[in-house]
Amino acid sequence: MVGKVDSKMQGTQAAEPVGSLEQMRAAEMATANFLMQAHGPVLDGPALMQVLHYPTQTALERSLQRGHLKINLLDLPGRRGIYVHAFELARYLTTQMAESNSGHGEFQPDGKPTHPVEKGAQVRQKI
């Protein structure tokens, strides 16, 4: 059920599993093209925060400091702040997508996605 990336349909289809190196590169290029169109070649902290859905700049900075985000940042002379190239962010997102498709978030026969926590751990109920 893995198909080719259609540039007209990007953003409208659900993400399909990325298996082969060719599919991963196609997904990476489609993601990079989208990021370039939406944000330009270099994303700053607020843009990166938006793409990765961080609630605040501080949360993004802490995640980077703790090593949770394995993204190569740009060091721009004379500029403070966080900067990342669109291709680097696309590579990171594609890698994360490929890793998540290799064991986490599978679909059950009833069509509901499973969550890694629900596979073996007890889920707390709200009181």
Backbone atoms as SQL, in Angstrom:
CREATE TABLE atoms (id INTEGER PRIMARY KEY, chain TEXT, resi INTEGER, resn TEXT, atom TEXT, x REAL, y REAL, z REAL);
INSERT INTO atoms VALUES
  (1, 'A', 1, 'MET', 'N', 0.815, -1.185, 0.000),
  (2, 'A', 1, 'MET', 'CA', 0.000, 0.000, 0.000),
  (3, 'A', 1, 'MET', 'C', 0.867, 1.260, 0.000),
  (4, 'A', 2, 'VAL', 'N', 2.127, 1.098, -0.311),
  (5, 'A', 2, 'VAL', 'CA', 3.031, 2.240, -0.354),
  (6, 'A', 2, 'VAL', 'C', 2.998, 2.806, -1.765),
  (7, 'A', 3, 'GLY', 'N', 2.736, 4.105, -1.869),
  (8, 'A', 3, 'GLY', 'CA', 2.650, 4.741, -3.176),
  (9, 'A', 3, 'GLY', 'C', 3.687, 5.821, -3.331),
  (10, 'A', 4, 'LYS', 'N', 3.785, 6.327, -4.553),
  (11, 'A', 4, 'LYS', 'CA', 4.724, 7.403, -4.818),
  (12, 'A', 4, 'LYS', 'C', 4.150, 8.721, -4.327),
  (13, 'A', 5, 'VAL', 'N', 5.013, 9.655, -4.042),
  (14, 'A', 5, 'VAL', 'CA', 4.590, 10.967, -3.569),
  (15, 'A', 5, 'VAL', 'C', 4.101, 11.775, -4.749),
  (16, 'A', 6, 'ASP', 'N', 2.867, 12.244, -4.684),
  (17, 'A', 6, 'ASP', 'CA', 2.287, 13.059, -5.726),
  (18, 'A', 6, 'ASP', 'C', 2.338, 14.509, -5.263),
  (19, 'A', 7, 'SER', 'N', 3.061, 15.340, -6.014),
  (20, 'A', 7, 'SER', 'CA', 3.265, 16.722, -5.576),
  (21, 'A', 7, 'SER', 'C', 1.954, 17.496, -5.479),
  (22, 'A', 8, 'LYS', 'N', 0.950, 17.143, -6.270),
  (23, 'A', 8, 'LYS', 'CA', -0.337, 17.837, -6.204),
  (24, 'A', 8, 'LYS', 'C', -1.111, 17.465, -4.944),
  (25, 'A', 9, 'MET', 'N', -0.856, 16.278, -4.428),
  (26, 'A', 9, 'MET', 'CA', -1.636, 15.782, -3.311),
  (27, 'A', 9, 'MET', 'C', -0.914, 15.913, -1.979),
  (28, 'A', 10, 'GLN', 'N', 0.317, 16.453, -1.981),
  (29, 'A', 10, 'GLN', 'CA', 1.029, 16.500, -0.704),
  (30, 'A', 10, 'GLN', 'C', 0.270, 17.365, 0.283),
  (31, 'A', 11, 'GLY', 'N', 0.196, 16.850, 1.489),
  (32, 'A', 11, 'GLY', 'CA', -0.516, 17.554, 2.533),
  (33, 'A', 11, 'GLY', 'C', -1.982, 17.158, 2.627),
  (34, 'A', 12, 'THR', 'N', -2.522, 16.473, 1.601),
  (35, 'A', 12, 'THR', 'CA', -3.925, 16.091, 1.643),
  (36, 'A', 12, 'THR', 'C', -4.100, 14.614, 1.940),
  (37, 'A', 13, 'GLN', 'N', -3.049, 13.798, 1.779),
  (38, 'A', 13, 'GLN', 'CA', -3.151, 12.381, 2.042),
  (39, 'A', 13, 'GLN', 'C', -2.544, 12.070, 3.391),
  (40, 'A', 14, 'ALA', 'N', -2.997, 10.964, 3.973),
  (41, 'A', 14, 'ALA', 'CA', -2.377, 10.496, 5.206),
  (42, 'A', 14, 'ALA', 'C', -0.995, 9.957, 4.868),
  (43, 'A', 15, 'ALA', 'N', -0.066, 10.079, 5.805),
  (44, 'A', 15, 'ALA', 'CA', 1.293, 9.603, 5.580),
  (45, 'A', 15, 'ALA', 'C', 1.289, 8.087, 5.443),
  (46, 'A', 16, 'GLU', 'N', 1.974, 7.599, 4.412),
  (47, 'A', 16, 'GLU', 'CA', 2.100, 6.169, 4.200),
  (48, 'A', 16, 'GLU', 'C', 3.444, 5.719, 4.732),
  (49, 'A', 17, 'PRO', 'N', 3.567, 4.440, 5.066),
  (50, 'A', 17, 'PRO', 'CA', 4.829, 3.960, 5.595),
  (51, 'A', 17, 'PRO', 'C', 5.979, 4.188, 4.622),
  (52, 'A', 18, 'VAL', 'N', 7.108, 4.559, 5.179),
  (53, 'A', 18, 'VAL', 'CA', 8.299, 4.776, 4.372),
  (54, 'A', 18, 'VAL', 'C', 9.174, 3.559, 4.579),
  (55, 'A', 19, 'GLY', 'N', 9.401, 2.792, 3.500),
  (56, 'A', 19, 'GLY', 'CA', 10.157, 1.564, 3.637),
  (57, 'A', 19, 'GLY', 'C', 11.506, 1.609, 2.976),
  (58, 'A', 20, 'SER', 'N', 11.518, 1.766, 1.677),
  (59, 'A', 20, 'SER', 'CA', 12.773, 1.692, 0.949),
  (60, 'A', 20, 'SER', 'C', 13.513, 3.021, 0.993),
  (61, 'A', 21, 'LEU', 'N', 14.783, 2.962, 0.637),
  (62, 'A', 21, 'LEU', 'CA', 15.602, 4.162, 0.599),
  (63, 'A', 21, 'LEU', 'C', 15.051, 5.155, -0.421),
  (64, 'A', 22, 'GLU', 'N', 14.558, 4.651, -1.535),
  (65, 'A', 22, 'GLU', 'CA', 13.979, 5.511, -2.575),
  (66, 'A', 22, 'GLU', 'C', 12.739, 6.235, -2.057),
  (67, 'A', 23, 'GLN', 'N', 11.894, 5.522, -1.333),
  (68, 'A', 23, 'GLN', 'CA', 10.688, 6.123, -0.770),
  (69, 'A', 23, 'GLN', 'C', 11.051, 7.153, 0.301),
  (70, 'A', 24, 'MET', 'N', 12.092, 6.841, 1.074),
  (71, 'A', 24, 'MET', 'CA', 12.520, 7.766, 2.116),
  (72, 'A', 24, 'MET', 'C', 13.059, 9.048, 1.499),
  (73, 'A', 25, 'ARG', 'N', 13.835, 8.928, 0.433),
  (74, 'A', 25, 'ARG', 'CA', 14.359, 10.118, -0.240),
  (75, 'A', 25, 'ARG', 'C', 13.239, 10.941, -0.878),
  (76, 'A', 26, 'ALA', 'N', 12.248, 10.259, -1.449),
  (77, 'A', 26, 'ALA', 'CA', 11.119, 10.972, -2.047),
  (78, 'A', 26, 'ALA', 'C', 10.335, 11.735, -0.986),
  (79, 'A', 27, 'ALA', 'N', 10.125, 11.089, 0.170),
  (80, 'A', 27, 'ALA', 'CA', 9.419, 11.747, 1.269),
  (81, 'A', 27, 'ALA', 'C', 10.234, 12.921, 1.804),
  (82, 'A', 28, 'GLU', 'N', 11.556, 12.735, 1.873),
  (83, 'A', 28, 'GLU', 'CA', 12.434, 13.800, 2.350),
  (84, 'A', 28, 'GLU', 'C', 12.392, 15.001, 1.409),
  (85, 'A', 29, 'MET', 'N', 12.424, 14.755, 0.114),
  (86, 'A', 29, 'MET', 'CA', 12.383, 15.854, -0.861),
  (87, 'A', 29, 'MET', 'C', 11.028, 16.562, -0.831),
  (88, 'A', 30, 'ALA', 'N', 9.948, 15.806, -0.706),
  (89, 'A', 30, 'ALA', 'CA', 8.622, 16.418, -0.641),
  (90, 'A', 30, 'ALA', 'C', 8.493, 17.289, 0.613),
  (91, 'A', 31, 'THR', 'N', 9.017, 16.791, 1.733),
  (92, 'A', 31, 'THR', 'CA', 8.982, 17.550, 2.977),
  (93, 'A', 31, 'THR', 'C', 9.837, 18.799, 2.867),
  (94, 'A', 32, 'ALA', 'N', 11.039, 18.651, 2.301),
  (95, 'A', 32, 'ALA', 'CA', 11.938, 19.801, 2.125),
  (96, 'A', 32, 'ALA', 'C', 11.309, 20.849, 1.216),
  (97, 'A', 33, 'ASN', 'N', 10.679, 20.417, 0.133),
  (98, 'A', 33, 'ASN', 'CA', 10.020, 21.366, -0.772),
  (99, 'A', 33, 'ASN', 'C', 8.896, 22.111, -0.066),
  (100, 'A', 34, 'PHE', 'N', 8.124, 21.401, 0.732),
  (101, 'A', 34, 'PHE', 'CA', 7.052, 22.044, 1.479),
  (102, 'A', 34, 'PHE', 'C', 7.613, 23.078, 2.456),
  (103, 'A', 35, 'LEU', 'N', 8.650, 22.683, 3.205),
  (104, 'A', 35, 'LEU', 'CA', 9.260, 23.598, 4.175),
  (105, 'A', 35, 'LEU', 'C', 9.850, 24.823, 3.485),
  (106, 'A', 36, 'MET', 'N', 10.482, 24.609, 2.320),
  (107, 'A', 36, 'MET', 'CA', 11.079, 25.727, 1.578),
  (108, 'A', 36, 'MET', 'C', 9.994, 26.706, 1.120),
  (109, 'A', 37, 'GLN', 'N', 8.875, 26.174, 0.639),
  (110, 'A', 37, 'GLN', 'CA', 7.788, 27.041, 0.180),
  (111, 'A', 37, 'GLN', 'C', 7.142, 27.784, 1.350),
  (112, 'A', 38, 'ALA', 'N', 6.995, 27.102, 2.471),
  (113, 'A', 38, 'ALA', 'CA', 6.300, 27.702, 3.609),
  (114, 'A', 38, 'ALA', 'C', 7.185, 28.643, 4.423),
  (115, 'A', 39, 'HIS', 'N', 8.486, 28.315, 4.549),
  (116, 'A', 39, 'HIS', 'CA', 9.346, 29.063, 5.467),
  (117, 'A', 39, 'HIS', 'C', 10.639, 29.579, 4.864),
  (118, 'A', 40, 'GLY', 'N', 10.974, 29.163, 3.651),
  (119, 'A', 40, 'GLY', 'CA', 12.246, 29.550, 3.055),
  (120, 'A', 40, 'GLY', 'C', 13.328, 28.530, 3.393),
  (121, 'A', 41, 'PRO', 'N', 14.557, 28.760, 2.924),
  (122, 'A', 41, 'PRO', 'CA', 15.617, 27.760, 3.114),
  (123, 'A', 41, 'PRO', 'C', 16.113, 27.627, 4.554),
  (124, 'A', 42, 'VAL', 'N', 16.006, 28.691, 5.345),
  (125, 'A', 42, 'VAL', 'CA', 16.467, 28.659, 6.730),
  (126, 'A', 42, 'VAL', 'C', 15.303, 28.986, 7.649),
  (127, 'A', 43, 'LEU', 'N', 15.053, 28.085, 8.590),
  (128, 'A', 43, 'LEU', 'CA', 13.977, 28.298, 9.562),
  (129, 'A', 43, 'LEU', 'C', 14.596, 28.826, 10.851),
  (130, 'A', 44, 'ASP', 'N', 13.963, 29.831, 11.426),
  (131, 'A', 44, 'ASP', 'CA', 14.427, 30.357, 12.702),
  (132, 'A', 44, 'ASP', 'C', 13.668, 29.654, 13.828),
  (133, 'A', 45, 'GLY', 'N', 13.952, 30.046, 15.062),
  (134, 'A', 45, 'GLY', 'CA', 13.324, 29.420, 16.218),
  (135, 'A', 45, 'GLY', 'C', 11.810, 29.387, 16.177),
  (136, 'A', 46, 'PRO', 'N', 11.151, 30.533, 15.930),
  (137, 'A', 46, 'PRO', 'CA', 9.683, 30.501, 15.892),
  (138, 'A', 46, 'PRO', 'C', 9.119, 29.586, 14.793),
  (139, 'A', 47, 'ALA', 'N', 9.769, 29.551, 13.638),
  (140, 'A', 47, 'ALA', 'CA', 9.297, 28.663, 12.562),
  (141, 'A', 47, 'ALA', 'C', 9.506, 27.203, 12.941),
  (142, 'A', 48, 'LEU', 'N', 10.652, 26.893, 13.519),
  (143, 'A', 48, 'LEU', 'CA', 10.935, 25.527, 13.963),
  (144, 'A', 48, 'LEU', 'C', 9.962, 25.115, 15.061),
  (145, 'A', 49, 'MET', 'N', 9.678, 26.038, 15.956),
  (146, 'A', 49, 'MET', 'CA', 8.719, 25.809, 17.021),
  (147, 'A', 49, 'MET', 'C', 7.338, 25.466, 16.437),
  (148, 'A', 50, 'GLN', 'N', 6.946, 26.192, 15.398),
  (149, 'A', 50, 'GLN', 'CA', 5.653, 25.964, 14.753),
  (150, 'A', 50, 'GLN', 'C', 5.613, 24.607, 14.060),
  (151, 'A', 51, 'VAL', 'N', 6.651, 24.275, 13.305),
  (152, 'A', 51, 'VAL', 'CA', 6.682, 23.018, 12.555),
  (153, 'A', 51, 'VAL', 'C', 6.671, 21.820, 13.499),
  (154, 'A', 52, 'LEU', 'N', 7.424, 21.903, 14.591),
  (155, 'A', 52, 'LEU', 'CA', 7.516, 20.779, 15.522),
  (156, 'A', 52, 'LEU', 'C', 6.470, 20.827, 16.636),
  (157, 'A', 53, 'HIS', 'N', 5.609, 21.842, 16.603),
  (158, 'A', 53, 'HIS', 'CA', 4.497, 21.990, 17.546),
  (159, 'A', 53, 'HIS', 'C', 4.951, 22.116, 18.995),
  (160, 'A', 54, 'TYR', 'N', 5.964, 22.937, 19.218),
  (161, 'A', 54, 'TYR', 'CA', 6.373, 23.248, 20.588),
  (162, 'A', 54, 'TYR', 'C', 5.546, 24.437, 21.060),
  (163, 'A', 55, 'PRO', 'N', 5.093, 24.422, 22.318),
  (164, 'A', 55, 'PRO', 'CA', 4.236, 25.502, 22.794),
  (165, 'A', 55, 'PRO', 'C', 4.971, 26.826, 22.993),
  (166, 'A', 56, 'THR', 'N', 6.264, 26.745, 23.337),
  (167, 'A', 56, 'THR', 'CA', 7.027, 27.969, 23.581),
  (168, 'A', 56, 'THR', 'C', 8.450, 27.808, 23.049),
  (169, 'A', 57, 'GLN', 'N', 9.117, 28.936, 22.882),
  (170, 'A', 57, 'GLN', 'CA', 10.514, 28.941, 22.468),
  (171, 'A', 57, 'GLN', 'C', 11.382, 28.262, 23.535),
  (172, 'A', 58, 'THR', 'N', 11.049, 28.492, 24.796),
  (173, 'A', 58, 'THR', 'CA', 11.797, 27.886, 25.900),
  (174, 'A', 58, 'THR', 'C', 11.701, 26.364, 25.856),
  (175, 'A', 59, 'ALA', 'N', 10.529, 25.835, 25.557),
  (176, 'A', 59, 'ALA', 'CA', 10.356, 24.382, 25.468),
  (177, 'A', 59, 'ALA', 'C', 11.226, 23.808, 24.355),
  (178, 'A', 60, 'LEU', 'N', 11.284, 24.496, 23.221),
  (179, 'A', 60, 'LEU', 'CA', 12.129, 24.065, 22.111),
  (180, 'A', 60, 'LEU', 'C', 13.598, 24.092, 22.514),
  (181, 'A', 61, 'GLU', 'N', 14.030, 25.177, 23.140),
  (182, 'A', 61, 'GLU', 'CA', 15.427, 25.306, 23.560),
  (183, 'A', 61, 'GLU', 'C', 15.811, 24.227, 24.563),
  (184, 'A', 62, 'ARG', 'N', 14.937, 23.939, 25.515),
  (185, 'A', 62, 'ARG', 'CA', 15.222, 22.896, 26.506),
  (186, 'A', 62, 'ARG', 'C', 15.311, 21.525, 25.858),
  (187, 'A', 63, 'SER', 'N', 14.440, 21.267, 24.910),
  (188, 'A', 63, 'SER', 'CA', 14.474, 19.991, 24.212),
  (189, 'A', 63, 'SER', 'C', 15.782, 19.822, 23.437),
  (190, 'A', 64, 'LEU', 'N', 16.251, 20.898, 22.834),
  (191, 'A', 64, 'LEU', 'CA', 17.530, 20.855, 22.128),
  (192, 'A', 64, 'LEU', 'C', 18.685, 20.649, 23.102),
  (193, 'A', 65, 'GLN', 'N', 18.662, 21.356, 24.233),
  (194, 'A', 65, 'GLN', 'CA', 19.722, 21.237, 25.236),
  (195, 'A', 65, 'GLN', 'C', 19.796, 19.832, 25.814),
  (196, 'A', 66, 'ARG', 'N', 18.659, 19.208, 25.991),
  (197, 'A', 66, 'ARG', 'CA', 18.615, 17.866, 26.581),
  (198, 'A', 66, 'ARG', 'C', 18.922, 16.767, 25.569),
  (199, 'A', 67, 'GLY', 'N', 19.052, 17.146, 24.298),
  (200, 'A', 67, 'GLY', 'CA', 19.385, 16.165, 23.268),
  (201, 'A', 67, 'GLY', 'C', 18.201, 15.365, 22.752),
  (202, 'A', 68, 'HIS', 'N', 16.997, 15.840, 23.006),
  (203, 'A', 68, 'HIS', 'CA', 15.805, 15.145, 22.528),
  (204, 'A', 68, 'HIS', 'C', 15.616, 15.318, 21.027),
  (205, 'A', 69, 'LEU', 'N', 16.085, 16.432, 20.503),
  (206, 'A', 69, 'LEU', 'CA', 16.003, 16.702, 19.064),
  (207, 'A', 69, 'LEU', 'C', 17.404, 16.559, 18.474),
  (208, 'A', 70, 'LYS', 'N', 17.569, 15.597, 17.621),
  (209, 'A', 70, 'LYS', 'CA', 18.875, 15.374, 17.010),
  (210, 'A', 70, 'LYS', 'C', 18.914, 16.063, 15.648),
  (211, 'A', 71, 'ILE', 'N', 18.905, 17.395, 15.686),
  (212, 'A', 71, 'ILE', 'CA', 18.911, 18.217, 14.481),
  (213, 'A', 71, 'ILE', 'C', 20.200, 19.022, 14.473),
  (214, 'A', 72, 'ASN', 'N', 20.879, 19.067, 13.318),
  (215, 'A', 72, 'ASN', 'CA', 22.073, 19.892, 13.178),
  (216, 'A', 72, 'ASN', 'C', 21.641, 21.336, 12.948),
  (217, 'A', 73, 'LEU', 'N', 21.948, 22.181, 13.907),
  (218, 'A', 73, 'LEU', 'CA', 21.576, 23.594, 13.822),
  (219, 'A', 73, 'LEU', 'C', 22.626, 24.365, 13.037),
  (220, 'A', 74, 'LEU', 'N', 22.196, 25.463, 12.433),
  (221, 'A', 74, 'LEU', 'CA', 23.120, 26.355, 11.729),
  (222, 'A', 74, 'LEU', 'C', 23.697, 27.347, 12.722),
  (223, 'A', 75, 'ASP', 'N', 24.967, 27.640, 12.554),
  (224, 'A', 75, 'ASP', 'CA', 25.631, 28.648, 13.371),
  (225, 'A', 75, 'ASP', 'C', 25.880, 29.838, 12.457),
  (226, 'A', 76, 'LEU', 'N', 25.058, 30.864, 12.556),
  (227, 'A', 76, 'LEU', 'CA', 25.185, 32.030, 11.685),
  (228, 'A', 76, 'LEU', 'C', 25.994, 33.112, 12.401),
  (229, 'A', 77, 'PRO', 'N', 27.125, 33.521, 11.814),
  (230, 'A', 77, 'PRO', 'CA', 27.958, 34.547, 12.445),
  (231, 'A', 77, 'PRO', 'C', 27.182, 35.855, 12.642),
  (232, 'A', 78, 'GLY', 'N', 27.297, 36.394, 13.833),
  (233, 'A', 78, 'GLY', 'CA', 26.642, 37.660, 14.128),
  (234, 'A', 78, 'GLY', 'C', 25.149, 37.552, 14.395),
  (235, 'A', 79, 'ARG', 'N', 24.627, 36.327, 14.450),
  (236, 'A', 79, 'ARG', 'CA', 23.191, 36.130, 14.695),
  (237, 'A', 79, 'ARG', 'C', 22.997, 35.243, 15.909),
  (238, 'A', 80, 'ARG', 'N', 22.145, 35.663, 16.810),
  (239, 'A', 80, 'ARG', 'CA', 21.783, 34.825, 17.941),
  (240, 'A', 80, 'ARG', 'C', 20.502, 34.099, 17.608),
  (241, 'A', 81, 'GLY', 'N', 20.281, 33.004, 18.275),
  (242, 'A', 81, 'GLY', 'CA', 19.036, 32.280, 18.087),
  (243, 'A', 81, 'GLY', 'C', 19.250, 30.915, 17.473),
  (244, 'A', 82, 'ILE', 'N', 18.143, 30.266, 17.200),
  (245, 'A', 82, 'ILE', 'CA', 18.144, 28.912, 16.642),
  (246, 'A', 82, 'ILE', 'C', 17.829, 29.005, 15.152),
  (247, 'A', 83, 'TYR', 'N', 18.661, 28.362, 14.352),
  (248, 'A', 83, 'TYR', 'CA', 18.444, 28.322, 12.907),
  (249, 'A', 83, 'TYR', 'C', 18.710, 26.906, 12.415),
  (250, 'A', 84, 'VAL', 'N', 17.908, 26.457, 11.490),
  (251, 'A', 84, 'VAL', 'CA', 18.088, 25.136, 10.893),
  (252, 'A', 84, 'VAL', 'C', 17.747, 25.236, 9.412),
  (253, 'A', 85, 'HIS', 'N', 18.478, 24.484, 8.583),
  (254, 'A', 85, 'HIS', 'CA', 18.210, 24.468, 7.148),
  (255, 'A', 85, 'HIS', 'C', 16.997, 23.579, 6.892),
  (256, 'A', 86, 'ALA', 'N', 16.186, 23.938, 5.920),
  (257, 'A', 86, 'ALA', 'CA', 14.965, 23.188, 5.612),
  (258, 'A', 86, 'ALA', 'C', 15.267, 21.734, 5.264),
  (259, 'A', 87, 'PHE', 'N', 16.371, 21.483, 4.559),
  (260, 'A', 87, 'PHE', 'CA', 16.716, 20.100, 4.204),
  (261, 'A', 87, 'PHE', 'C', 17.091, 19.283, 5.436),
  (262, 'A', 88, 'GLU', 'N', 17.771, 19.899, 6.387),
  (263, 'A', 88, 'GLU', 'CA', 18.132, 19.198, 7.625),
  (264, 'A', 88, 'GLU', 'C', 16.879, 18.844, 8.419),
  (265, 'A', 89, 'LEU', 'N', 15.933, 19.765, 8.510),
  (266, 'A', 89, 'LEU', 'CA', 14.686, 19.495, 9.216),
  (267, 'A', 89, 'LEU', 'C', 13.882, 18.418, 8.489),
  (268, 'A', 90, 'ALA', 'N', 13.869, 18.459, 7.165),
  (269, 'A', 90, 'ALA', 'CA', 13.168, 17.434, 6.382),
  (270, 'A', 90, 'ALA', 'C', 13.798, 16.067, 6.623),
  (271, 'A', 91, 'ARG', 'N', 15.111, 16.007, 6.685),
  (272, 'A', 91, 'ARG', 'CA', 15.806, 14.741, 6.952),
  (273, 'A', 91, 'ARG', 'C', 15.425, 14.217, 8.334),
  (274, 'A', 92, 'TYR', 'N', 15.410, 15.095, 9.321),
  (275, 'A', 92, 'TYR', 'CA', 15.039, 14.702, 10.678),
  (276, 'A', 92, 'TYR', 'C', 13.600, 14.171, 10.715),
  (277, 'A', 93, 'LEU', 'N', 12.671, 14.900, 10.111),
  (278, 'A', 93, 'LEU', 'CA', 11.266, 14.488, 10.130),
  (279, 'A', 93, 'LEU', 'C', 11.058, 13.165, 9.404),
  (280, 'A', 94, 'THR', 'N', 11.732, 12.979, 8.282),
  (281, 'A', 94, 'THR', 'CA', 11.604, 11.738, 7.516),
  (282, 'A', 94, 'THR', 'C', 12.171, 10.568, 8.300),
  (283, 'A', 95, 'THR', 'N', 13.290, 10.779, 8.962),
  (284, 'A', 95, 'THR', 'CA', 13.884, 9.724, 9.781),
  (285, 'A', 95, 'THR', 'C', 12.938, 9.345, 10.920),
  (286, 'A', 96, 'GLN', 'N', 12.349, 10.344, 11.557),
  (287, 'A', 96, 'GLN', 'CA', 11.399, 10.072, 12.634),
  (288, 'A', 96, 'GLN', 'C', 10.185, 9.311, 12.116),
  (289, 'A', 97, 'MET', 'N', 9.716, 9.675, 10.931),
  (290, 'A', 97, 'MET', 'CA', 8.564, 9.004, 10.337),
  (291, 'A', 97, 'MET', 'C', 8.905, 7.540, 10.049),
  (292, 'A', 98, 'ALA', 'N', 10.098, 7.290, 9.497),
  (293, 'A', 98, 'ALA', 'CA', 10.508, 5.920, 9.182),
  (294, 'A', 98, 'ALA', 'C', 10.642, 5.090, 10.456),
  (295, 'A', 99, 'GLU', 'N', 11.215, 5.683, 11.506),
  (296, 'A', 99, 'GLU', 'CA', 11.359, 4.965, 12.776),
  (297, 'A', 99, 'GLU', 'C', 10.008, 4.677, 13.419),
  (298, 'A', 100, 'SER', 'N', 9.081, 5.616, 13.322),
  (299, 'A', 100, 'SER', 'CA', 7.767, 5.391, 13.930),
  (300, 'A', 100, 'SER', 'C', 6.969, 4.354, 13.152),
  (301, 'A', 101, 'ASN', 'N', 7.244, 4.205, 11.849),
  (302, 'A', 101, 'ASN', 'CA', 6.549, 3.206, 11.045),
  (303, 'A', 101, 'ASN', 'C', 7.122, 1.816, 11.240),
  (304, 'A', 102, 'SER', 'N', 8.226, 1.686, 11.972),
  (305, 'A', 102, 'SER', 'CA', 8.845, 0.380, 12.143),
  (306, 'A', 102, 'SER', 'C', 8.550, -0.218, 13.507),
  (307, 'A', 103, 'GLY', 'N', 7.350, -0.050, 14.006),
  (308, 'A', 103, 'GLY', 'CA', 7.004, -0.717, 15.247),
  (309, 'A', 103, 'GLY', 'C', 6.062, 0.047, 16.139),
  (310, 'A', 104, 'HIS', 'N', 5.903, 1.319, 15.939),
  (311, 'A', 104, 'HIS', 'CA', 5.026, 2.104, 16.796),
  (312, 'A', 104, 'HIS', 'C', 3.868, 2.630, 15.968),
  (313, 'A', 105, 'GLY', 'N', 2.737, 2.691, 16.580),
  (314, 'A', 105, 'GLY', 'CA', 1.583, 3.284, 15.928),
  (315, 'A', 105, 'GLY', 'C', 0.972, 2.425, 14.838),
  (316, 'A', 106, 'GLU', 'N', 1.063, 1.074, 14.987),
  (317, 'A', 106, 'GLU', 'CA', 0.432, 0.216, 13.997),
  (318, 'A', 106, 'GLU', 'C', -1.082, 0.338, 14.108),
  (319, 'A', 107, 'PHE', 'N', -1.758, -0.121, 13.067),
  (320, 'A', 107, 'PHE', 'CA', -3.204, -0.079, 13.085),
  (321, 'A', 107, 'PHE', 'C', -3.751, -1.448, 13.450),
  (322, 'A', 108, 'GLN', 'N', -4.750, -1.447, 14.302),
  (323, 'A', 108, 'GLN', 'CA', -5.428, -2.671, 14.677),
  (324, 'A', 108, 'GLN', 'C', -6.478, -2.968, 13.618),
  (325, 'A', 109, 'PRO', 'N', -7.012, -4.192, 13.596),
  (326, 'A', 109, 'PRO', 'CA', -8.052, -4.533, 12.617),
  (327, 'A', 109, 'PRO', 'C', -9.263, -3.615, 12.660),
  (328, 'A', 110, 'ASP', 'N', -9.574, -3.028, 13.818),
  (329, 'A', 110, 'ASP', 'CA', -10.732, -2.140, 13.897),
  (330, 'A', 110, 'ASP', 'C', -10.415, -0.745, 13.367),
  (331, 'A', 111, 'GLY', 'N', -9.163, -0.522, 12.904),
  (332, 'A', 111, 'GLY', 'CA', -8.803, 0.754, 12.301),
  (333, 'A', 111, 'GLY', 'C', -8.276, 1.791, 13.262),
  (334, 'A', 112, 'LYS', 'N', -8.251, 1.483, 14.561),
  (335, 'A', 112, 'LYS', 'CA', -7.764, 2.443, 15.543),
  (336, 'A', 112, 'LYS', 'C', -6.258, 2.254, 15.720),
  (337, 'A', 113, 'PRO', 'N', -5.492, 3.343, 15.729),
  (338, 'A', 113, 'PRO', 'CA', -4.051, 3.194, 15.935),
  (339, 'A', 113, 'PRO', 'C', -3.746, 2.807, 17.370),
  (340, 'A', 114, 'THR', 'N', -2.705, 1.972, 17.523),
  (341, 'A', 114, 'THR', 'CA', -2.272, 1.628, 18.861),
  (342, 'A', 114, 'THR', 'C', -1.177, 2.584, 19.276),
  (343, 'A', 115, 'HIS', 'N', -1.033, 2.752, 20.545),
  (344, 'A', 115, 'HIS', 'CA', 0.014, 3.616, 21.075),
  (345, 'A', 115, 'HIS', 'C', 0.990, 2.715, 21.820),
  (346, 'A', 116, 'PRO', 'N', 2.308, 2.987, 21.735),
  (347, 'A', 116, 'PRO', 'CA', 3.274, 2.125, 22.406),
  (348, 'A', 116, 'PRO', 'C', 2.977, 1.893, 23.887),
  (349, 'A', 117, 'VAL', 'N', 2.436, 2.877, 24.571),
  (350, 'A', 117, 'VAL', 'CA', 2.132, 2.734, 25.990),
  (351, 'A', 117, 'VAL', 'C', 1.025, 1.714, 26.190),
  (352, 'A', 118, 'GLU', 'N', 0.093, 1.654, 25.252),
  (353, 'A', 118, 'GLU', 'CA', -1.058, 0.778, 25.398),
  (354, 'A', 118, 'GLU', 'C', -0.727, -0.671, 25.091),
  (355, 'A', 119, 'LYS', 'N', 0.458, -0.949, 24.526),
  (356, 'A', 119, 'LYS', 'CA', 0.804, -2.315, 24.161),
  (357, 'A', 119, 'LYS', 'C', 1.022, -3.219, 25.365),
  (358, 'A', 120, 'GLY', 'N', 1.607, -2.709, 26.452),
  (359, 'A', 120, 'GLY', 'CA', 1.884, -3.569, 27.581),
  (360, 'A', 120, 'GLY', 'C', 1.657, -2.900, 28.919),
  (361, 'A', 121, 'ALA', 'N', 1.717, -1.615, 28.923),
  (362, 'A', 121, 'ALA', 'CA', 1.578, -0.881, 30.181),
  (363, 'A', 121, 'ALA', 'C', 0.117, -0.617, 30.492),
  (364, 'A', 122, 'GLN', 'N', -0.137, -0.445, 31.767),
  (365, 'A', 122, 'GLN', 'CA', -1.486, -0.098, 32.165),
  (366, 'A', 122, 'GLN', 'C', -1.693, 1.406, 31.930),
  (367, 'A', 123, 'VAL', 'N', -2.840, 1.737, 31.430),
  (368, 'A', 123, 'VAL', 'CA', -3.166, 3.125, 31.171),
  (369, 'A', 123, 'VAL', 'C', -3.973, 3.658, 32.348),
  (370, 'A', 124, 'ARG', 'N', -3.530, 4.790, 32.904),
  (371, 'A', 124, 'ARG', 'CA', -4.253, 5.378, 34.029),
  (372, 'A', 124, 'ARG', 'C', -5.567, 5.950, 33.567),
  (373, 'A', 125, 'GLN', 'N', -6.562, 5.779, 34.393),
  (374, 'A', 125, 'GLN', 'CA', -7.864, 6.343, 34.089),
  (375, 'A', 125, 'GLN', 'C', -8.034, 7.640, 34.863),
  (376, 'A', 126, 'LYS', 'N', -8.663, 8.620, 34.222),
  (377, 'A', 126, 'LYS', 'CA', -8.929, 9.873, 34.910),
  (378, 'A', 126, 'LYS', 'C', -10.035, 9.673, 35.933),
  (379, 'A', 127, 'ILE', 'N', -9.875, 10.327, 37.052),
  (380, 'A', 127, 'ILE', 'CA', -10.871, 10.190, 38.147),
  (381, 'A', 127, 'ILE', 'C', -11.870, 11.298, 38.039);
